[in-house]
PDB file of C-alpha atoms and ligand atoms in Angstrom:
ATOM      1  CA  MET A   1       7.955  19.152   9.001  1.00  0.00           C
ATOM      2  CA  ARG A   2       7.573  17.165   5.817  1.00  0.00           C
ATOM      3  CA  LYS A   3      11.277  17.650   5.027  1.00  0.00           C
ATOM      4  CA  LEU A   4      12.220  16.342   8.476  1.00  0.00           C
ATOM      5  CA  LEU A   5       9.979  13.306   7.996  1.00  0.00           C
ATOM      6  CA  ILE A   6      11.587  12.494   4.627  1.00  0.00           C
ATOM      7  CA  LYS A   7      15.036  12.899   6.225  1.00  0.00           C
ATOM      8  CA  GLU A   8      14.032  10.452   8.949  1.00  0.00           C
ATOM      9  CA  VAL A   9      12.670   7.935   6.418  1.00  0.00           C
ATOM     10  CA  ALA A  10      15.911   8.222   4.388  1.00  0.00           C
ATOM     11  CA  SER A  11      18.011   7.783   7.554  1.00  0.00           C
ATOM     12  CA  LYS A  12      16.232   4.441   8.115  1.00  0.00           C
ATOM     13  CA  GLY A  13      17.564   3.153   4.779  1.00  0.00           C
ATOM     14  CA  ILE A  14      15.272   4.323   1.959  1.00  0.00           C
ATOM     15  CA  THR A  15      17.546   5.392  -0.909  1.00  0.00           C
ATOM     16  CA  ASP A  16      15.206   5.667  -3.919  1.00  0.00           C
ATOM     17  CA  GLU A  17      15.078   9.418  -4.600  1.00  0.00           C
ATOM     18  CA  ARG A  18      11.896   9.055  -6.653  1.00  0.00           C
ATOM     19  CA  VAL A  19      10.075   7.535  -3.691  1.00  0.00           C
ATOM     20  CA  LEU A  20      11.391  10.195  -1.310  1.00  0.00           C
ATOM     21  CA  ASN A  21      10.441  12.988  -3.751  1.00  0.00           C
ATOM     22  CA  ALA A  22       6.929  11.573  -4.126  1.00  0.00           C
ATOM     23  CA  MET A  23       6.551  11.573  -0.328  1.00  0.00           C
ATOM     24  CA  MET A  24       7.851  15.125  -0.202  1.00  0.00           C
ATOM     25  CA  LYS A  25       5.027  16.236  -2.493  1.00  0.00           C
ATOM     26  CA  LEU A  26       2.226  14.696  -0.414  1.00  0.00           C
ATOM     27  CA  PRO A  27       0.556  16.700   2.370  1.00  0.00           C
ATOM     28  CA  ARG A  28       0.129  13.766   4.804  1.00  0.00           C
ATOM     29  CA  HIS A  29      -1.882  15.954   7.218  1.00  0.00           C
ATOM     30  CA  PHE A  30      -4.759  16.044   4.695  1.00  0.00           C
ATOM     31  CA  PHE A  31      -5.155  12.278   5.225  1.00  0.00           C
ATOM     32  CA  PHE A  32      -5.630  12.583   8.992  1.00  0.00           C
ATOM     33  CA  ASP A  33      -8.620  12.904  11.253  1.00  0.00           C
ATOM     34  CA  GLU A  34      -8.593  16.357  12.838  1.00  0.00           C
ATOM     35  CA  ILE A  35      -7.775  15.039  16.327  1.00  0.00           C
ATOM     36  CA  PHE A  36      -4.533  13.440  15.115  1.00  0.00           C
ATOM     37  CA  VAL A  37      -3.465  16.094  12.615  1.00  0.00           C
ATOM     38  CA  THR A  38      -0.591  17.414  14.726  1.00  0.00           C
ATOM     39  CA  HIS A  39       0.986  13.936  14.467  1.00  0.00           C
ATOM     40  CA  ALA A  40       0.853  13.773  10.653  1.00  0.00           C
ATOM     41  CA  TYR A  41       4.611  14.195  10.198  1.00  0.00           C
ATOM     42  CA  GLU A  42       5.653  11.622  12.763  1.00  0.00           C
ATOM     43  CA  ASP A  43       6.986   8.379  11.327  1.00  0.00           C
ATOM     44  CA  LYS A  44       4.104   6.386  12.771  1.00  0.00           C
ATOM     45  CA  ALA A  45       0.897   4.665  11.729  1.00  0.00           C
ATOM     46  CA  PHE A  46      -2.302   6.410  12.912  1.00  0.00           C
ATOM     47  CA  PRO A  47      -6.004   5.539  13.139  1.00  0.00           C
ATOM     48  CA  ILE A  48      -8.222   6.517  10.188  1.00  0.00           C
ATOM     49  CA  GLY A  49     -11.476   5.125  11.608  1.00  0.00           C
ATOM     50  CA  GLN A  50     -13.175   1.739  11.188  1.00  0.00           C
ATOM     51  CA  GLY A  51     -10.359   0.186  13.261  1.00  0.00           C
ATOM     52  CA  GLN A  52      -7.901   0.800  10.390  1.00  0.00           C
ATOM     53  CA  THR A  53      -4.717   2.837  10.017  1.00  0.00           C
ATOM     54  CA  ILE A  54      -2.736   5.000   7.638  1.00  0.00           C
ATOM     55  CA  SER A  55       0.574   3.119   7.401  1.00  0.00           C
ATOM     56  CA  GLN A  56       3.832   4.410   8.864  1.00  0.00           C
ATOM     57  CA  PRO A  57       5.650   6.543   6.222  1.00  0.00           C
ATOM     58  CA  TYR A  58       8.763   4.343   6.454  1.00  0.00           C
ATOM     59  CA  THR A  59       6.628   1.273   5.723  1.00  0.00           C
ATOM     60  CA  VAL A  60       4.986   3.001   2.741  1.00  0.00           C
ATOM     61  CA  ALA A  61       8.436   3.956   1.420  1.00  0.00           C
ATOM     62  CA  PHE A  62       9.830   0.453   2.018  1.00  0.00           C
ATOM     63  CA  GLN A  63       7.042  -1.309   0.128  1.00  0.00           C
ATOM     64  CA  THR A  64       7.039   1.284  -2.666  1.00  0.00           C
ATOM     65  CA  GLU A  65      10.808   1.006  -3.136  1.00  0.00           C
ATOM     66  CA  LEU A  66      10.492  -2.781  -3.489  1.00  0.00           C
ATOM     67  CA  LEU A  67       7.944  -2.348  -6.306  1.00  0.00           C
ATOM     68  CA  GLU A  68      10.564  -0.562  -8.514  1.00  0.00           C
ATOM     69  CA  ILE A  69       7.824   1.288 -10.376  1.00  0.00           C
ATOM     70  CA  LYS A  70       8.319   2.575 -13.906  1.00  0.00           C
ATOM     71  CA  ALA A  71       5.968   5.201 -15.365  1.00  0.00           C
ATOM     72  CA  GLY A  72       2.924   3.518 -16.857  1.00  0.00           C
ATOM     73  CA  ASP A  73       3.180   0.361 -14.725  1.00  0.00           C
ATOM     74  CA  LYS A  74      -0.183  -1.137 -13.856  1.00  0.00           C
ATOM     75  CA  ILE A  75      -0.254  -1.542 -10.084  1.00  0.00           C
ATOM     76  CA  LEU A  76      -2.855  -3.126  -7.814  1.00  0.00           C
ATOM     77  CA  GLU A  77      -2.966  -1.895  -4.225  1.00  0.00           C
ATOM     78  CA  ILE A  78      -4.883  -4.090  -1.787  1.00  0.00           C
ATOM     79  CA  GLY A  79      -6.125  -1.982   1.135  1.00  0.00           C
ATOM     80  CA  THR A  80      -6.913   1.567  -0.060  1.00  0.00           C
ATOM     81  CA  GLY A  81      -7.396   2.860   3.501  1.00  0.00           C
ATOM     82  CA  SER A  82      -6.775   6.622   3.545  1.00  0.00           C
ATOM     83  CA  GLY A  83      -5.502   6.714  -0.046  1.00  0.00           C
ATOM     84  CA  TYR A  84      -2.016   7.911   0.958  1.00  0.00           C
ATOM     85  CA  GLN A  85      -0.171   4.912  -0.525  1.00  0.00           C
ATOM     86  CA  ALA A  86      -2.248   5.075  -3.722  1.00  0.00           C
ATOM     87  CA  SER A  87      -1.312   8.762  -4.100  1.00  0.00           C
ATOM     88  CA  ILE A  88       2.409   7.938  -3.788  1.00  0.00           C
ATOM     89  CA  LEU A  89       1.999   5.307  -6.520  1.00  0.00           C
ATOM     90  CA  LEU A  90       0.270   7.873  -8.750  1.00  0.00           C
ATOM     91  CA  GLU A  91       3.066  10.396  -8.102  1.00  0.00           C
ATOM     92  CA  LEU A  92       5.461   7.750  -9.469  1.00  0.00           C
ATOM     93  CA  GLY A  93       3.505   7.618 -12.732  1.00  0.00           C
ATOM     94  CA  ALA A  94       1.763   4.283 -12.170  1.00  0.00           C
ATOM     95  CA  GLU A  95      -1.728   3.374 -13.370  1.00  0.00           C
ATOM     96  CA  VAL A  96      -3.206   2.564  -9.972  1.00  0.00           C
ATOM     97  CA  HIS A  97      -6.029   0.154  -9.186  1.00  0.00           C
ATOM     98  CA  THR A  98      -6.866   0.130  -5.501  1.00  0.00           C
ATOM     99  CA  ILE A  99      -9.326  -2.113  -3.678  1.00  0.00           C
ATOM    100  CA  GLU A 100     -10.763  -1.647  -0.179  1.00  0.00           C
ATOM    101  CA  TYR A 101     -12.839  -4.163   1.783  1.00  0.00           C
ATOM    102  CA  ASN A 102     -14.394  -1.712   4.223  1.00  0.00           C
ATOM    103  CA  LYS A 103     -17.349   0.052   2.585  1.00  0.00           C
ATOM    104  CA  VAL A 104     -17.164   3.181   4.771  1.00  0.00           C
ATOM    105  CA  LEU A 105     -13.466   3.753   4.008  1.00  0.00           C
ATOM    106  CA  TYR A 106     -14.018   2.972   0.329  1.00  0.00           C
ATOM    107  CA  ASN A 107     -16.751   5.601   0.081  1.00  0.00           C
ATOM    108  CA  GLN A 108     -14.786   8.184   2.068  1.00  0.00           C
ATOM    109  CA  THR A 109     -11.552   7.805   0.138  1.00  0.00           C
ATOM    110  CA  ARG A 110     -13.051   7.627  -3.325  1.00  0.00           C
ATOM    111  CA  LYS A 111     -14.710  10.981  -2.653  1.00  0.00           C
ATOM    112  CA  PHE A 112     -11.748  12.567  -0.861  1.00  0.00           C
ATOM    113  CA  LEU A 113      -8.750  11.622  -3.031  1.00  0.00           C
ATOM    114  CA  PRO A 114      -9.911  13.240  -6.320  1.00  0.00           C
ATOM    115  CA  ARG A 115     -10.258  16.509  -4.387  1.00  0.00           C
ATOM    116  CA  LEU A 116      -6.470  16.410  -3.950  1.00  0.00           C
ATOM    117  CA  GLY A 117      -6.082  15.679  -7.650  1.00  0.00           C
ATOM    118  CA  TYR A 118      -5.369  11.939  -7.233  1.00  0.00           C
ATOM    119  CA  ARG A 119      -7.525   9.631  -9.356  1.00  0.00           C
ATOM    120  CA  PRO A 120      -6.757   5.929  -9.023  1.00  0.00           C
ATOM    121  CA  HIS A 121      -9.325   3.347 -10.120  1.00  0.00           C
ATOM    122  CA  PHE A 122     -11.311   2.524  -6.966  1.00  0.00           C
ATOM    123  CA  TYR A 123     -12.919  -0.831  -6.183  1.00  0.00           C
ATOM    124  CA  GLN A 124     -14.792  -2.139  -3.161  1.00  0.00           C
ATOM    125  CA  GLY A 125     -14.461  -5.811  -2.313  1.00  0.00           C
ATOM    126  CA  ASP A 126     -12.201  -8.615  -1.168  1.00  0.00           C
ATOM    127  CA  GLY A 127      -8.719  -7.853  -2.479  1.00  0.00           C
ATOM    128  CA  SER A 128      -7.305 -11.079  -1.010  1.00  0.00           C
ATOM    129  CA  ARG A 129      -8.517 -12.601  -4.301  1.00  0.00           C
ATOM    130  CA  GLY A 130      -6.820  -9.846  -6.285  1.00  0.00           C
ATOM    131  CA  LEU A 131      -8.680  -8.165  -9.108  1.00  0.00           C
ATOM    132  CA  PRO A 132      -8.946 -10.754 -11.899  1.00  0.00           C
ATOM    133  CA  ALA A 133     -10.949  -8.455 -14.205  1.00  0.00           C
ATOM    134  CA  GLN A 134      -8.007  -6.023 -14.405  1.00  0.00           C
ATOM    135  CA  ALA A 135      -5.117  -8.527 -14.314  1.00  0.00           C
ATOM    136  CA  PRO A 136      -2.295  -8.944 -15.175  1.00  0.00           C
ATOM    137  CA  PHE A 137      -0.355  -6.366 -13.155  1.00  0.00           C
ATOM    138  CA  ASP A 138       3.247  -5.140 -13.157  1.00  0.00           C
ATOM    139  CA  GLY A 139       3.031  -4.962  -9.397  1.00  0.00           C
ATOM    140  CA  ILE A 140       0.730  -5.848  -6.506  1.00  0.00           C
ATOM    141  CA  ILE A 141       1.175  -4.257  -3.092  1.00  0.00           C
ATOM    142  CA  VAL A 142      -0.703  -5.634  -0.102  1.00  0.00           C
ATOM    143  CA  THR A 143      -1.017  -3.106   2.716  1.00  0.00           C
ATOM    144  CA  ALA A 144      -2.531  -5.467   5.312  1.00  0.00           C
ATOM    145  CA  GLY A 145      -0.959  -8.489   7.014  1.00  0.00           C
ATOM    146  CA  ALA A 146      -1.764 -11.839   5.362  1.00  0.00           C
ATOM    147  CA  PRO A 147      -1.713 -15.282   7.031  1.00  0.00           C
ATOM    148  CA  SER A 148      -0.196 -16.802   3.857  1.00  0.00           C
ATOM    149  CA  VAL A 149       0.530 -15.844   0.253  1.00  0.00           C
ATOM    150  CA  PRO A 150      -2.651 -15.924  -1.860  1.00  0.00           C
ATOM    151  CA  GLN A 151      -1.800 -17.837  -5.039  1.00  0.00           C
ATOM    152  CA  ASP A 152      -4.453 -15.781  -6.876  1.00  0.00           C
ATOM    153  CA  LEU A 153      -2.150 -12.774  -6.492  1.00  0.00           C
ATOM    154  CA  ILE A 154       0.877 -14.570  -7.965  1.00  0.00           C
ATOM    155  CA  GLN A 155      -1.312 -15.672 -10.886  1.00  0.00           C
ATOM    156  CA  GLN A 156      -2.348 -12.078 -11.545  1.00  0.00           C
ATOM    157  CA  LEU A 157       1.238 -10.854 -12.100  1.00  0.00           C
ATOM    158  CA  LYS A 158       2.753 -10.246 -15.528  1.00  0.00           C
ATOM    159  CA  ILE A 159       6.064 -11.965 -16.291  1.00  0.00           C
ATOM    160  CA  GLY A 160       8.562  -9.763 -14.456  1.00  0.00           C
ATOM    161  CA  GLY A 161       5.790  -8.533 -12.137  1.00  0.00           C
ATOM    162  CA  LYS A 162       6.294  -8.169  -8.380  1.00  0.00           C
ATOM    163  CA  LEU A 163       4.122  -8.938  -5.379  1.00  0.00           C
ATOM    164  CA  ILE A 164       4.996  -7.118  -2.143  1.00  0.00           C
ATOM    165  CA  ILE A 165       3.187  -8.669   0.789  1.00  0.00           C
ATOM    166  CA  PRO A 166       3.576  -8.820   4.588  1.00  0.00           C
ATOM    167  CA  VAL A 167       2.940 -12.376   5.830  1.00  0.00           C
ATOM    168  CA  GLY A 168       2.825 -13.589   9.418  1.00  0.00           C
ATOM    169  CA  ASP A 169       0.594 -13.824  12.464  1.00  0.00           C
ATOM    170  CA  GLY A 170      -1.804 -11.237  13.854  1.00  0.00           C
ATOM    171  CA  LYS A 171       1.040  -9.255  15.484  1.00  0.00           C
ATOM    172  CA  THR A 172       4.086  -9.212  13.215  1.00  0.00           C
ATOM    173  CA  GLN A 173       4.649 -10.023   9.596  1.00  0.00           C
ATOM    174  CA  GLU A 174       7.728 -10.526   7.484  1.00  0.00           C
ATOM    175  CA  MET A 175       7.836  -8.519   4.250  1.00  0.00           C
ATOM    176  CA  TYR A 176       8.155 -10.633   1.104  1.00  0.00           C
ATOM    177  CA  LYS A 177       8.886  -9.762  -2.485  1.00  0.00           C
ATOM    178  CA  PHE A 178       7.847 -12.345  -5.081  1.00  0.00           C
ATOM    179  CA  THR A 179       8.915 -11.848  -8.694  1.00  0.00           C
ATOM    180  CA  LYS A 180       7.327 -13.829 -11.521  1.00  0.00           C
ATOM    181  CA  VAL A 181      10.445 -14.728 -13.501  1.00  0.00           C
ATOM    182  CA  THR A 182       8.636 -17.004 -15.977  1.00  0.00           C
ATOM    183  CA  GLU A 183       5.135 -18.503 -15.974  1.00  0.00           C
ATOM    184  CA  ASN A 184       6.429 -21.363 -13.797  1.00  0.00           C
ATOM    185  CA  LYS A 185       9.290 -19.748 -11.912  1.00  0.00           C
ATOM    186  CA  ILE A 186       8.755 -17.414  -8.958  1.00  0.00           C
ATOM    187  CA  SER A 187      11.649 -15.873  -7.035  1.00  0.00           C
ATOM    188  CA  LYS A 188      11.146 -15.016  -3.368  1.00  0.00           C
ATOM    189  CA  LYS A 189      13.028 -12.610  -1.111  1.00  0.00           C
ATOM    190  CA  SER A 190      12.227 -11.866   2.514  1.00  0.00           C
ATOM    191  CA  PHE A 191      12.929  -8.703   4.462  1.00  0.00           C
ATOM    192  CA  LYS A 192      12.434  -7.511   8.013  1.00  0.00           C
ATOM    193  CA  ASN A 193       9.348  -7.566  10.200  1.00  0.00           C
ATOM    194  CA  PHE A 194       6.533  -5.048  10.192  1.00  0.00           C
ATOM    195  CA  SER A 195       3.216  -4.791  11.964  1.00  0.00           C
ATOM    196  CA  PHE A 196       0.046  -4.401   9.868  1.00  0.00           C
ATOM    197  CA  VAL A 197      -3.688  -4.589  10.497  1.00  0.00           C
ATOM    198  CA  PRO A 198      -5.040  -7.956   9.289  1.00  0.00           C
ATOM    199  CA  LEU A 199      -5.890  -8.773   5.697  1.00  0.00           C
ATOM    200  CA  LEU A 200      -9.491 -10.030   5.773  1.00  0.00           C
ATOM    201  CA  GLY A 201     -11.435 -11.998   3.199  1.00  0.00           C
ATOM    202  CA  GLU A 202     -11.229 -15.388   1.527  1.00  0.00           C
ATOM    203  CA  HIS A 203      -7.417 -15.655   1.603  1.00  0.00           C
ATOM    204  CA  GLY A 204      -7.027 -13.484   4.689  1.00  0.00           C
ATOM    205  CA  TRP A 205      -7.939 -13.788   8.367  1.00  0.00           C
ATOM    206  CA  LYS A 206     -11.477 -14.720   9.222  1.00  0.00           C
ATOM    207  CA  LYS A 207     -13.295 -12.078  11.340  1.00  0.00           C
TER     208      LYS A 207
HETATM  209  N1  LIG B   1      -2.738   1.728   2.155  1.00  0.00           N
HETATM  210  C1  LIG B   1      -3.463   2.417   3.196  1.00  0.00           C
HETATM  211  C2  LIG B   1      -3.145   3.868   3.291  1.00  0.00           C
HETATM  212  O1  LIG B   1      -2.298   4.359   2.530  1.00  0.00           O
HETATM  213  O2  LIG B   1      -3.786   4.519   4.111  1.00  0.00           O
HETATM  214  C3  LIG B   1      -3.267   1.778   4.547  1.00  0.00           C
HETATM  215  C4  LIG B   1      -4.024   0.559   4.638  1.00  0.00           C
HETATM  216  S1  LIG B   1      -4.459  -0.079   6.208  1.00  0.00           S
HETATM  217  C5  LIG B   1      -2.908  -0.402   6.940  1.00  0.00           C
HETATM  218  C6  LIG B   1      -5.042  -1.671   5.588  1.00  0.00           C
HETATM  219  C7  LIG B   1      -6.329  -1.584   4.793  1.00  0.00           C
HETATM  220  O3  LIG B   1      -6.592  -2.869   4.219  1.00  0.00           O
HETATM  221  C8  LIG B   1      -7.538  -1.247   5.653  1.00  0.00           C
HETATM  222  O4  LIG B   1      -8.174  -0.114   5.141  1.00  0.00           O
HETATM  223  C9  LIG B   1      -8.425  -2.494   5.541  1.00  0.00           C
HETATM  224  O5  LIG B   1      -9.798  -2.213   5.575  1.00  0.00           O
HETATM  225  C10 LIG B   1      -7.984  -3.049   4.190  1.00  0.00           C
HETATM  226  N2  LIG B   1      -8.252  -4.481   3.972  1.00  0.00           N
HETATM  227  C11 LIG B   1      -8.186  -5.519   4.835  1.00  0.00           C
HETATM  228  N3  LIG B   1      -8.490  -6.674   4.212  1.00  0.00           N
HETATM  229  C12 LIG B   1      -8.754  -6.349   2.917  1.00  0.00           C
HETATM  230  C13 LIG B   1      -9.136  -7.118   1.764  1.00  0.00           C
HETATM  231  N4  LIG B   1      -9.319  -8.438   1.816  1.00  0.00           N
HETATM  232  N5  LIG B   1      -9.324  -6.453   0.602  1.00  0.00           N
HETATM  233  C14 LIG B   1      -9.159  -5.113   0.524  1.00  0.00           C
HETATM  234  N6  LIG B   1      -8.805  -4.342   1.577  1.00  0.00           N
HETATM  235  C15 LIG B   1      -8.599  -4.954   2.756  1.00  0.00           C
END
């Protein structure tokens, strides 16, 4: 089933073999609530409790591909959720810092993920402000939909660093890739639309 899922993700345009191989290694069904487990290898987002979701595999692959991770890169993930995306980043050899706003999910995932052998650095708090104490980063990936681009996140990139962030309204968001070319020059590329749960917090949507 996992092979079929990876084939489907590749057929939708993901070409980075390293990303596809990382997804092949991950037992996505371990990240699911029991009642949804039979759906784990569908290319769909699913509820993980607390009104949140595990992202669609294609979306995870799309954002990960845009990060162009090299082993040892320091990556900040905003929105730990189930921990699936963080595990993919670890499989690619990144040093992963992941922050989750929701306390219940934070506590669940920080206990669960090490049992699978995945050990990112976990934080609980408002990731819309980034993680200044650990900055700068080679890459920042935002896995919730933002109303605008938080400048704090751009500031927390290294030169050459990338920010991958979906920005839009509550329903659909366009995917953006910002690259910090020099301290004062930022390049911006936009991609297609996705649909994420909202980014909350100071630079996110207000509850
Ligand atoms: N990356 C996750 C995974 O692999 O399962 C999927 C994340 S889910 C689509 C979005 C997550 O972002 C939710 O768990 C939500 O609680 C979290 N979130 C929303 N606003 C946040 C913020 N300001 N800081 C950190 N996490 C936030």
